[in-house]
Amino acid sequence: MKRLSIFIWLMLFSLATIAEATFEIPAINYTPQPDGSGRYTVTIQILAIMSSLMILPTLLVMMTSFTRIIVVFSILRQAMGLQQTPSNQVLIGLALFLSMFIMMPVFTVINETALQPYINEEILPVEALTRASLPIKEFMLAQVREDDLNLFVRLSGDKTINGPSDTPLHILIPAFVTSELKTAFQIGFMLFIPFLIIDLVVASILMAMGMMMLSPIIISLPFKIMLFVLVDGWAMVMGTLAASYGF
């Protein structure tokens, strides 16, 4: 029995060695270019692309209109008194597609200037990333507040920044997110006021009728839903969010 086990292990080791020798994949294949740069093997490029997929959700949240939209939707649901309706999946999906609508001009420029030339092997990956970052940077600079941008420039201590266009991404992104949160809370405050008035009116009526043990939120919820439907609230909210980006 012991000899059989040793024989099986030797067979497995031999098969693994043969497979490794037959399907050997080079780890790194670096090809120098005439201009002094270099190109890595496609295997390494695919590995880098698959690794970058891990940070795509963070880039989606931090560098697009997604943050402002999802925060406004969350405040709106809280103002109406609806805890889980619409669900988080519905709000995230709606915010995602509205972000795609708002960001489509930026994505179109990225596709034309960076993605298609890279797919056609006209430019190197580093140049493609540089070209793709320019439209995103222009979008963020158009939305960021000057005070927020100056704050992070001052905190960074970078003396080489002479204007907004010289701001690197690691400074521009936190300034952009701060501005997006501020704008989202301002829009959410304006949405909260009419629902708050309804809650106050219902609570005053209940107290005048002596129904202090009855929760005003339960009574005011149908009125808030009816008001929101009558004024076509979802279209107004999404139209306001799109208009806040210049649409």
PDB file of C-alpha atoms in Angstrom:
ATOM      1  CA  MET A   1       0.000   0.000   0.000  1.00  0.00           C
ATOM      2  CA  LYS A   2       2.836   2.346   0.845  1.00  0.00           C
ATOM      3  CA  ARG A   3       4.546   1.620  -2.481  1.00  0.00           C
ATOM      4  CA  LEU A   4       1.254   2.332  -4.317  1.00  0.00           C
ATOM      5  CA  SER A   5       0.937   5.734  -2.626  1.00  0.00           C
ATOM      6  CA  ILE A   6       4.517   6.623  -3.540  1.00  0.00           C
ATOM      7  CA  PHE A   7       3.878   5.547  -7.131  1.00  0.00           C
ATOM      8  CA  ILE A   8       0.720   7.724  -7.363  1.00  0.00           C
ATOM      9  CA  TRP A   9       2.579  10.772  -6.017  1.00  0.00           C
ATOM     10  CA  LEU A  10       5.403  10.224  -8.522  1.00  0.00           C
ATOM     11  CA  MET A  11       2.870   9.978 -11.355  1.00  0.00           C
ATOM     12  CA  LEU A  12       1.141  13.215 -10.296  1.00  0.00           C
ATOM     13  CA  PHE A  13       4.478  15.010 -10.013  1.00  0.00           C
ATOM     14  CA  SER A  14       5.514  13.788 -13.465  1.00  0.00           C
ATOM     15  CA  LEU A  15       2.215  14.945 -15.020  1.00  0.00           C
ATOM     16  CA  ALA A  16       2.570  18.365 -13.400  1.00  0.00           C
ATOM     17  CA  THR A  17       6.115  18.682 -14.715  1.00  0.00           C
ATOM     18  CA  ILE A  18       5.055  17.689 -18.229  1.00  0.00           C
ATOM     19  CA  ALA A  19       2.121  20.124 -18.178  1.00  0.00           C
ATOM     20  CA  GLU A  20       4.348  22.939 -16.995  1.00  0.00           C
ATOM     21  CA  ALA A  21       6.853  22.235 -19.733  1.00  0.00           C
ATOM     22  CA  THR A  22       4.153  21.929 -22.415  1.00  0.00           C
ATOM     23  CA  PHE A  23       2.032  24.957 -21.467  1.00  0.00           C
ATOM     24  CA  GLU A  24       4.754  27.263 -20.266  1.00  0.00           C
ATOM     25  CA  ILE A  25       3.685  30.924 -20.209  1.00  0.00           C
ATOM     26  CA  PRO A  26       6.371  33.590 -20.095  1.00  0.00           C
ATOM     27  CA  ALA A  27       6.132  35.746 -17.005  1.00  0.00           C
ATOM     28  CA  ILE A  28       7.355  38.989 -18.583  1.00  0.00           C
ATOM     29  CA  ASN A  29       8.134  39.709 -22.215  1.00  0.00           C
ATOM     30  CA  TYR A  30       9.412  43.260 -22.660  1.00  0.00           C
ATOM     31  CA  THR A  31       9.784  44.617 -26.201  1.00  0.00           C
ATOM     32  CA  PRO A  32      11.654  47.947 -26.567  1.00  0.00           C
ATOM     33  CA  GLN A  33      10.193  50.530 -28.934  1.00  0.00           C
ATOM     34  CA  PRO A  34      12.120  52.909 -31.250  1.00  0.00           C
ATOM     35  CA  ASP A  35      11.061  55.968 -29.251  1.00  0.00           C
ATOM     36  CA  GLY A  36      12.665  54.632 -26.077  1.00  0.00           C
ATOM     37  CA  SER A  37       9.505  53.280 -24.477  1.00  0.00           C
ATOM     38  CA  GLY A  38       8.537  49.640 -24.198  1.00  0.00           C
ATOM     39  CA  ARG A  39       5.622  47.262 -24.589  1.00  0.00           C
ATOM     40  CA  TYR A  40       4.798  44.364 -22.275  1.00  0.00           C
ATOM     41  CA  THR A  41       3.404  41.029 -23.336  1.00  0.00           C
ATOM     42  CA  VAL A  42      -0.365  40.710 -23.742  1.00  0.00           C
ATOM     43  CA  THR A  43      -0.501  38.324 -20.777  1.00  0.00           C
ATOM     44  CA  ILE A  44       0.799  40.999 -18.435  1.00  0.00           C
ATOM     45  CA  GLN A  45      -1.569  43.580 -19.951  1.00  0.00           C
ATOM     46  CA  ILE A  46      -4.566  41.320 -19.349  1.00  0.00           C
ATOM     47  CA  LEU A  47      -3.376  40.699 -15.787  1.00  0.00           C
ATOM     48  CA  ALA A  48      -3.111  44.448 -15.197  1.00  0.00           C
ATOM     49  CA  ILE A  49      -6.594  45.030 -16.650  1.00  0.00           C
ATOM     50  CA  MET A  50      -8.132  42.308 -14.489  1.00  0.00           C
ATOM     51  CA  SER A  51      -6.422  43.746 -11.424  1.00  0.00           C
ATOM     52  CA  SER A  52      -7.753  47.226 -12.225  1.00  0.00           C
ATOM     53  CA  LEU A  53     -11.299  45.837 -12.192  1.00  0.00           C
ATOM     54  CA  MET A  54     -11.024  45.694  -8.392  1.00  0.00           C
ATOM     55  CA  ILE A  55     -10.859  49.491  -8.146  1.00  0.00           C
ATOM     56  CA  LEU A  56     -13.487  50.245 -10.797  1.00  0.00           C
ATOM     57  CA  PRO A  57     -16.333  50.581  -8.234  1.00  0.00           C
ATOM     58  CA  THR A  58     -14.265  53.131  -6.316  1.00  0.00           C
ATOM     59  CA  LEU A  59     -13.531  55.060  -9.504  1.00  0.00           C
ATOM     60  CA  LEU A  60     -17.224  54.971 -10.381  1.00  0.00           C
ATOM     61  CA  VAL A  61     -18.165  56.483  -7.047  1.00  0.00           C
ATOM     62  CA  MET A  62     -15.340  58.989  -6.743  1.00  0.00           C
ATOM     63  CA  MET A  63     -14.914  60.341 -10.278  1.00  0.00           C
ATOM     64  CA  THR A  64     -18.461  60.477 -11.706  1.00  0.00           C
ATOM     65  CA  SER A  65     -21.853  61.920 -10.818  1.00  0.00           C
ATOM     66  CA  PHE A  66     -22.811  58.758  -8.928  1.00  0.00           C
ATOM     67  CA  THR A  67     -22.045  60.188  -5.469  1.00  0.00           C
ATOM     68  CA  ARG A  68     -24.357  63.190  -5.789  1.00  0.00           C
ATOM     69  CA  ILE A  69     -27.203  61.124  -7.232  1.00  0.00           C
ATOM     70  CA  ILE A  70     -27.179  58.298  -4.685  1.00  0.00           C
ATOM     71  CA  VAL A  71     -26.930  60.699  -1.735  1.00  0.00           C
ATOM     72  CA  VAL A  72     -29.921  62.705  -2.993  1.00  0.00           C
ATOM     73  CA  PHE A  73     -31.936  59.528  -3.500  1.00  0.00           C
ATOM     74  CA  SER A  74     -31.120  58.348   0.027  1.00  0.00           C
ATOM     75  CA  ILE A  75     -32.134  61.698   1.562  1.00  0.00           C
ATOM     76  CA  LEU A  76     -35.348  61.681  -0.472  1.00  0.00           C
ATOM     77  CA  ARG A  77     -36.304  58.230   0.775  1.00  0.00           C
ATOM     78  CA  GLN A  78     -35.578  59.283   4.357  1.00  0.00           C
ATOM     79  CA  ALA A  79     -37.636  62.481   3.946  1.00  0.00           C
ATOM     80  CA  MET A  80     -40.646  60.520   2.730  1.00  0.00           C
ATOM     81  CA  GLY A  81     -40.398  58.158   5.691  1.00  0.00           C
ATOM     82  CA  LEU A  82     -39.849  55.078   3.534  1.00  0.00           C
ATOM     83  CA  GLN A  83     -37.161  52.903   5.078  1.00  0.00           C
ATOM     84  CA  GLN A  84     -36.709  50.229   2.402  1.00  0.00           C
ATOM     85  CA  THR A  85     -38.878  51.432  -0.492  1.00  0.00           C
ATOM     86  CA  PRO A  86     -37.476  51.797  -3.089  1.00  0.00           C
ATOM     87  CA  SER A  87     -34.904  49.190  -2.146  1.00  0.00           C
ATOM     88  CA  ASN A  88     -31.172  49.851  -2.180  1.00  0.00           C
ATOM     89  CA  GLN A  89     -30.801  47.794  -5.348  1.00  0.00           C
ATOM     90  CA  VAL A  90     -33.373  49.948  -7.161  1.00  0.00           C
ATOM     91  CA  LEU A  91     -31.777  53.204  -6.019  1.00  0.00           C
ATOM     92  CA  ILE A  92     -28.265  52.051  -6.942  1.00  0.00           C
ATOM     93  CA  GLY A  93     -29.443  50.838 -10.356  1.00  0.00           C
ATOM     94  CA  LEU A  94     -31.296  54.101 -11.026  1.00  0.00           C
ATOM     95  CA  ALA A  95     -28.288  56.137  -9.891  1.00  0.00           C
ATOM     96  CA  LEU A  96     -26.005  54.031 -12.083  1.00  0.00           C
ATOM     97  CA  PHE A  97     -28.006  54.529 -15.274  1.00  0.00           C
ATOM     98  CA  LEU A  98     -28.568  58.224 -14.565  1.00  0.00           C
ATOM     99  CA  SER A  99     -24.813  58.558 -14.058  1.00  0.00           C
ATOM    100  CA  MET A 100     -24.233  56.847 -17.405  1.00  0.00           C
ATOM    101  CA  PHE A 101     -26.624  59.340 -19.029  1.00  0.00           C
ATOM    102  CA  ILE A 102     -24.820  62.307 -17.481  1.00  0.00           C
ATOM    103  CA  MET A 103     -21.332  60.951 -18.150  1.00  0.00           C
ATOM    104  CA  MET A 104     -22.013  59.758 -21.712  1.00  0.00           C
ATOM    105  CA  PRO A 105     -20.362  62.810 -23.386  1.00  0.00           C
ATOM    106  CA  VAL A 106     -17.236  62.159 -21.317  1.00  0.00           C
ATOM    107  CA  PHE A 107     -17.278  58.440 -22.118  1.00  0.00           C
ATOM    108  CA  THR A 108     -17.672  59.233 -25.818  1.00  0.00           C
ATOM    109  CA  VAL A 109     -14.548  61.389 -25.812  1.00  0.00           C
ATOM    110  CA  ILE A 110     -12.619  58.685 -23.920  1.00  0.00           C
ATOM    111  CA  ASN A 111     -13.707  56.069 -26.442  1.00  0.00           C
ATOM    112  CA  GLU A 112     -12.691  58.187 -29.428  1.00  0.00           C
ATOM    113  CA  THR A 113      -9.381  59.524 -28.128  1.00  0.00           C
ATOM    114  CA  ALA A 114      -8.084  56.703 -25.924  1.00  0.00           C
ATOM    115  CA  LEU A 115      -9.924  53.385 -26.133  1.00  0.00           C
ATOM    116  CA  GLN A 116     -10.242  52.953 -29.897  1.00  0.00           C
ATOM    117  CA  PRO A 117      -6.631  54.000 -30.658  1.00  0.00           C
ATOM    118  CA  TYR A 118      -5.435  51.555 -27.992  1.00  0.00           C
ATOM    119  CA  ILE A 119      -7.570  48.704 -29.370  1.00  0.00           C
ATOM    120  CA  ASN A 120      -6.195  49.434 -32.855  1.00  0.00           C
ATOM    121  CA  GLU A 121      -2.669  49.318 -31.375  1.00  0.00           C
ATOM    122  CA  GLU A 122      -1.971  52.906 -32.386  1.00  0.00           C
ATOM    123  CA  ILE A 123      -0.888  54.045 -28.914  1.00  0.00           C
ATOM    124  CA  LEU A 124       0.694  52.451 -25.860  1.00  0.00           C
ATOM    125  CA  PRO A 125      -1.249  51.704 -22.641  1.00  0.00           C
ATOM    126  CA  VAL A 126       0.380  54.576 -20.731  1.00  0.00           C
ATOM    127  CA  GLU A 127      -0.606  57.084 -23.380  1.00  0.00           C
ATOM    128  CA  ALA A 128      -4.123  55.636 -23.471  1.00  0.00           C
ATOM    129  CA  LEU A 129      -4.479  56.166 -19.720  1.00  0.00           C
ATOM    130  CA  THR A 130      -3.193  59.727 -20.062  1.00  0.00           C
ATOM    131  CA  ARG A 131      -5.677  60.508 -22.817  1.00  0.00           C
ATOM    132  CA  ALA A 132      -8.549  58.886 -20.886  1.00  0.00           C
ATOM    133  CA  SER A 133      -7.815  60.920 -17.760  1.00  0.00           C
ATOM    134  CA  LEU A 134      -8.111  64.281 -19.554  1.00  0.00           C
ATOM    135  CA  PRO A 135     -11.919  64.234 -20.161  1.00  0.00           C
ATOM    136  CA  ILE A 136     -12.512  62.967 -16.615  1.00  0.00           C
ATOM    137  CA  LYS A 137     -10.319  65.725 -15.256  1.00  0.00           C
ATOM    138  CA  GLU A 138     -12.175  68.370 -17.272  1.00  0.00           C
ATOM    139  CA  PHE A 139     -15.488  67.068 -15.958  1.00  0.00           C
ATOM    140  CA  MET A 140     -14.353  67.184 -12.343  1.00  0.00           C
ATOM    141  CA  LEU A 141     -12.843  70.661 -12.753  1.00  0.00           C
ATOM    142  CA  ALA A 142     -16.166  71.906 -14.127  1.00  0.00           C
ATOM    143  CA  GLN A 143     -18.020  70.648 -11.030  1.00  0.00           C
ATOM    144  CA  VAL A 144     -15.542  71.186  -8.195  1.00  0.00           C
ATOM    145  CA  ARG A 145     -15.907  74.238  -5.976  1.00  0.00           C
ATOM    146  CA  GLU A 146     -13.010  76.639  -5.916  1.00  0.00           C
ATOM    147  CA  ASP A 147     -12.903  76.715  -2.104  1.00  0.00           C
ATOM    148  CA  ASP A 148     -12.694  72.927  -1.876  1.00  0.00           C
ATOM    149  CA  LEU A 149      -9.994  72.765  -4.533  1.00  0.00           C
ATOM    150  CA  ASN A 150      -7.951  75.466  -2.809  1.00  0.00           C
ATOM    151  CA  LEU A 151      -8.305  73.626   0.504  1.00  0.00           C
ATOM    152  CA  PHE A 152      -6.756  70.394  -0.769  1.00  0.00           C
ATOM    153  CA  VAL A 153      -4.095  72.227  -2.767  1.00  0.00           C
ATOM    154  CA  ARG A 154      -3.110  74.050   0.413  1.00  0.00           C
ATOM    155  CA  LEU A 155      -3.125  70.839   2.447  1.00  0.00           C
ATOM    156  CA  SER A 156      -0.927  69.081  -0.137  1.00  0.00           C
ATOM    157  CA  GLY A 157       1.711  71.796   0.030  1.00  0.00           C
ATOM    158  CA  ASP A 158       2.400  71.449  -3.706  1.00  0.00           C
ATOM    159  CA  LYS A 159       3.985  74.713  -4.896  1.00  0.00           C
ATOM    160  CA  THR A 160       4.082  73.696  -8.569  1.00  0.00           C
ATOM    161  CA  ILE A 161       0.319  74.115  -9.085  1.00  0.00           C
ATOM    162  CA  ASN A 162      -0.260  77.410 -10.889  1.00  0.00           C
ATOM    163  CA  GLY A 163      -3.924  76.900 -11.825  1.00  0.00           C
ATOM    164  CA  PRO A 164      -6.840  74.431 -11.720  1.00  0.00           C
ATOM    165  CA  SER A 165      -5.657  72.706 -14.902  1.00  0.00           C
ATOM    166  CA  ASP A 166      -2.338  71.859 -13.209  1.00  0.00           C
ATOM    167  CA  THR A 167      -4.050  70.049 -10.320  1.00  0.00           C
ATOM    168  CA  PRO A 168      -3.078  66.343 -10.209  1.00  0.00           C
ATOM    169  CA  LEU A 169      -5.780  63.712  -9.816  1.00  0.00           C
ATOM    170  CA  HIS A 170      -4.805  62.730  -6.271  1.00  0.00           C
ATOM    171  CA  ILE A 171      -5.685  66.286  -5.182  1.00  0.00           C
ATOM    172  CA  LEU A 172      -8.596  66.861  -7.548  1.00  0.00           C
ATOM    173  CA  ILE A 173     -10.527  63.708  -6.635  1.00  0.00           C
ATOM    174  CA  PRO A 174     -11.019  64.424  -2.883  1.00  0.00           C
ATOM    175  CA  ALA A 175     -11.898  68.054  -3.697  1.00  0.00           C
ATOM    176  CA  PHE A 176     -14.440  66.860  -6.268  1.00  0.00           C
ATOM    177  CA  VAL A 177     -16.022  64.373  -3.852  1.00  0.00           C
ATOM    178  CA  THR A 178     -16.271  67.055  -1.150  1.00  0.00           C
ATOM    179  CA  SER A 179     -18.029  69.379  -3.584  1.00  0.00           C
ATOM    180  CA  GLU A 180     -20.365  66.614  -4.698  1.00  0.00           C
ATOM    181  CA  LEU A 181     -21.378  65.836  -1.117  1.00  0.00           C
ATOM    182  CA  LYS A 182     -22.002  69.512  -0.388  1.00  0.00           C
ATOM    183  CA  THR A 183     -24.193  69.913  -3.470  1.00  0.00           C
ATOM    184  CA  ALA A 184     -26.055  66.687  -2.724  1.00  0.00           C
ATOM    185  CA  PHE A 185     -26.879  67.831   0.804  1.00  0.00           C
ATOM    186  CA  GLN A 186     -28.092  71.196  -0.511  1.00  0.00           C
ATOM    187  CA  ILE A 187     -30.462  69.468  -2.958  1.00  0.00           C
ATOM    188  CA  GLY A 188     -31.547  67.038  -0.236  1.00  0.00           C
ATOM    189  CA  PHE A 189     -32.348  69.940   2.113  1.00  0.00           C
ATOM    190  CA  MET A 190     -34.645  71.498  -0.490  1.00  0.00           C
ATOM    191  CA  LEU A 191     -36.378  68.137  -0.970  1.00  0.00           C
ATOM    192  CA  PHE A 192     -36.795  67.646   2.778  1.00  0.00           C
ATOM    193  CA  ILE A 193     -38.715  70.909   3.435  1.00  0.00           C
ATOM    194  CA  PRO A 194     -42.156  70.054   1.900  1.00  0.00           C
ATOM    195  CA  PHE A 195     -42.235  66.638   3.582  1.00  0.00           C
ATOM    196  CA  LEU A 196     -41.239  68.199   6.885  1.00  0.00           C
ATOM    197  CA  ILE A 197     -44.118  70.689   6.593  1.00  0.00           C
ATOM    198  CA  ILE A 198     -46.570  67.838   6.043  1.00  0.00           C
ATOM    199  CA  ASP A 199     -45.244  66.067   9.151  1.00  0.00           C
ATOM    200  CA  LEU A 200     -45.643  69.247  11.239  1.00  0.00           C
ATOM    201  CA  VAL A 201     -49.189  69.851  10.009  1.00  0.00           C
ATOM    202  CA  VAL A 202     -50.263  66.266  10.678  1.00  0.00           C
ATOM    203  CA  ALA A 203     -48.624  66.276  14.122  1.00  0.00           C
ATOM    204  CA  SER A 204     -50.398  69.558  15.042  1.00  0.00           C
ATOM    205  CA  ILE A 205     -53.775  68.186  13.927  1.00  0.00           C
ATOM    206  CA  LEU A 206     -53.302  64.976  15.896  1.00  0.00           C
ATOM    207  CA  MET A 207     -52.348  66.901  19.036  1.00  0.00           C
ATOM    208  CA  ALA A 208     -55.379  69.175  18.632  1.00  0.00           C
ATOM    209  CA  MET A 209     -57.614  66.091  18.371  1.00  0.00           C
ATOM    210  CA  GLY A 210     -56.016  64.541  21.439  1.00  0.00           C
ATOM    211  CA  MET A 211     -54.477  61.636  19.512  1.00  0.00           C
ATOM    212  CA  MET A 212     -51.030  62.034  20.981  1.00  0.00           C
ATOM    213  CA  MET A 213     -50.397  58.299  21.139  1.00  0.00           C
ATOM    214  CA  LEU A 214     -50.833  57.918  17.380  1.00  0.00           C
ATOM    215  CA  SER A 215     -47.613  58.253  15.375  1.00  0.00           C
ATOM    216  CA  PRO A 216     -47.755  61.249  12.998  1.00  0.00           C
ATOM    217  CA  ILE A 217     -45.420  59.469  10.558  1.00  0.00           C
ATOM    218  CA  ILE A 218     -48.000  56.737   9.893  1.00  0.00           C
ATOM    219  CA  ILE A 219     -50.717  59.293   9.130  1.00  0.00           C
ATOM    220  CA  SER A 220     -48.544  61.650   7.072  1.00  0.00           C
ATOM    221  CA  LEU A 221     -46.964  58.936   4.913  1.00  0.00           C
ATOM    222  CA  PRO A 222     -49.938  58.553   2.501  1.00  0.00           C
ATOM    223  CA  PHE A 223     -50.148  62.331   2.098  1.00  0.00           C
ATOM    224  CA  LYS A 224     -46.430  62.592   1.330  1.00  0.00           C
ATOM    225  CA  ILE A 225     -46.643  59.797  -1.230  1.00  0.00           C
ATOM    226  CA  MET A 226     -49.719  61.396  -2.825  1.00  0.00           C
ATOM    227  CA  LEU A 227     -47.991  64.795  -3.002  1.00  0.00           C
ATOM    228  CA  PHE A 228     -44.876  63.258  -4.526  1.00  0.00           C
ATOM    229  CA  VAL A 229     -46.913  61.419  -7.174  1.00  0.00           C
ATOM    230  CA  LEU A 230     -49.082  64.420  -8.026  1.00  0.00           C
ATOM    231  CA  VAL A 231     -46.102  66.685  -8.723  1.00  0.00           C
ATOM    232  CA  ASP A 232     -44.347  63.908 -10.702  1.00  0.00           C
ATOM    233  CA  GLY A 233     -41.593  63.840  -8.104  1.00  0.00           C
ATOM    234  CA  TRP A 234     -39.252  61.289  -9.654  1.00  0.00           C
ATOM    235  CA  ALA A 235     -39.097  63.171 -12.944  1.00  0.00           C
ATOM    236  CA  MET A 236     -38.490  66.440 -11.097  1.00  0.00           C
ATOM    237  CA  VAL A 237     -35.722  64.971  -8.955  1.00  0.00           C
ATOM    238  CA  MET A 238     -33.910  63.304 -11.847  1.00  0.00           C
ATOM    239  CA  GLY A 239     -34.374  66.384 -14.015  1.00  0.00           C
ATOM    240  CA  THR A 240     -32.920  68.559 -11.256  1.00  0.00           C
ATOM    241  CA  LEU A 241     -29.923  66.263 -10.861  1.00  0.00           C
ATOM    242  CA  ALA A 242     -29.266  66.224 -14.604  1.00  0.00           C
ATOM    243  CA  ALA A 243     -29.702  70.006 -14.802  1.00  0.00           C
ATOM    244  CA  SER A 244     -27.188  70.468 -11.991  1.00  0.00           C
ATOM    245  CA  TYR A 245     -24.552  69.083 -14.411  1.00  0.00           C
ATOM    246  CA  GLY A 246     -25.531  71.418 -17.232  1.00  0.00           C
ATOM    247  CA  PHE A 247     -28.121  69.309 -19.092  1.00  0.00           C
TER     248      PHE A 247
END
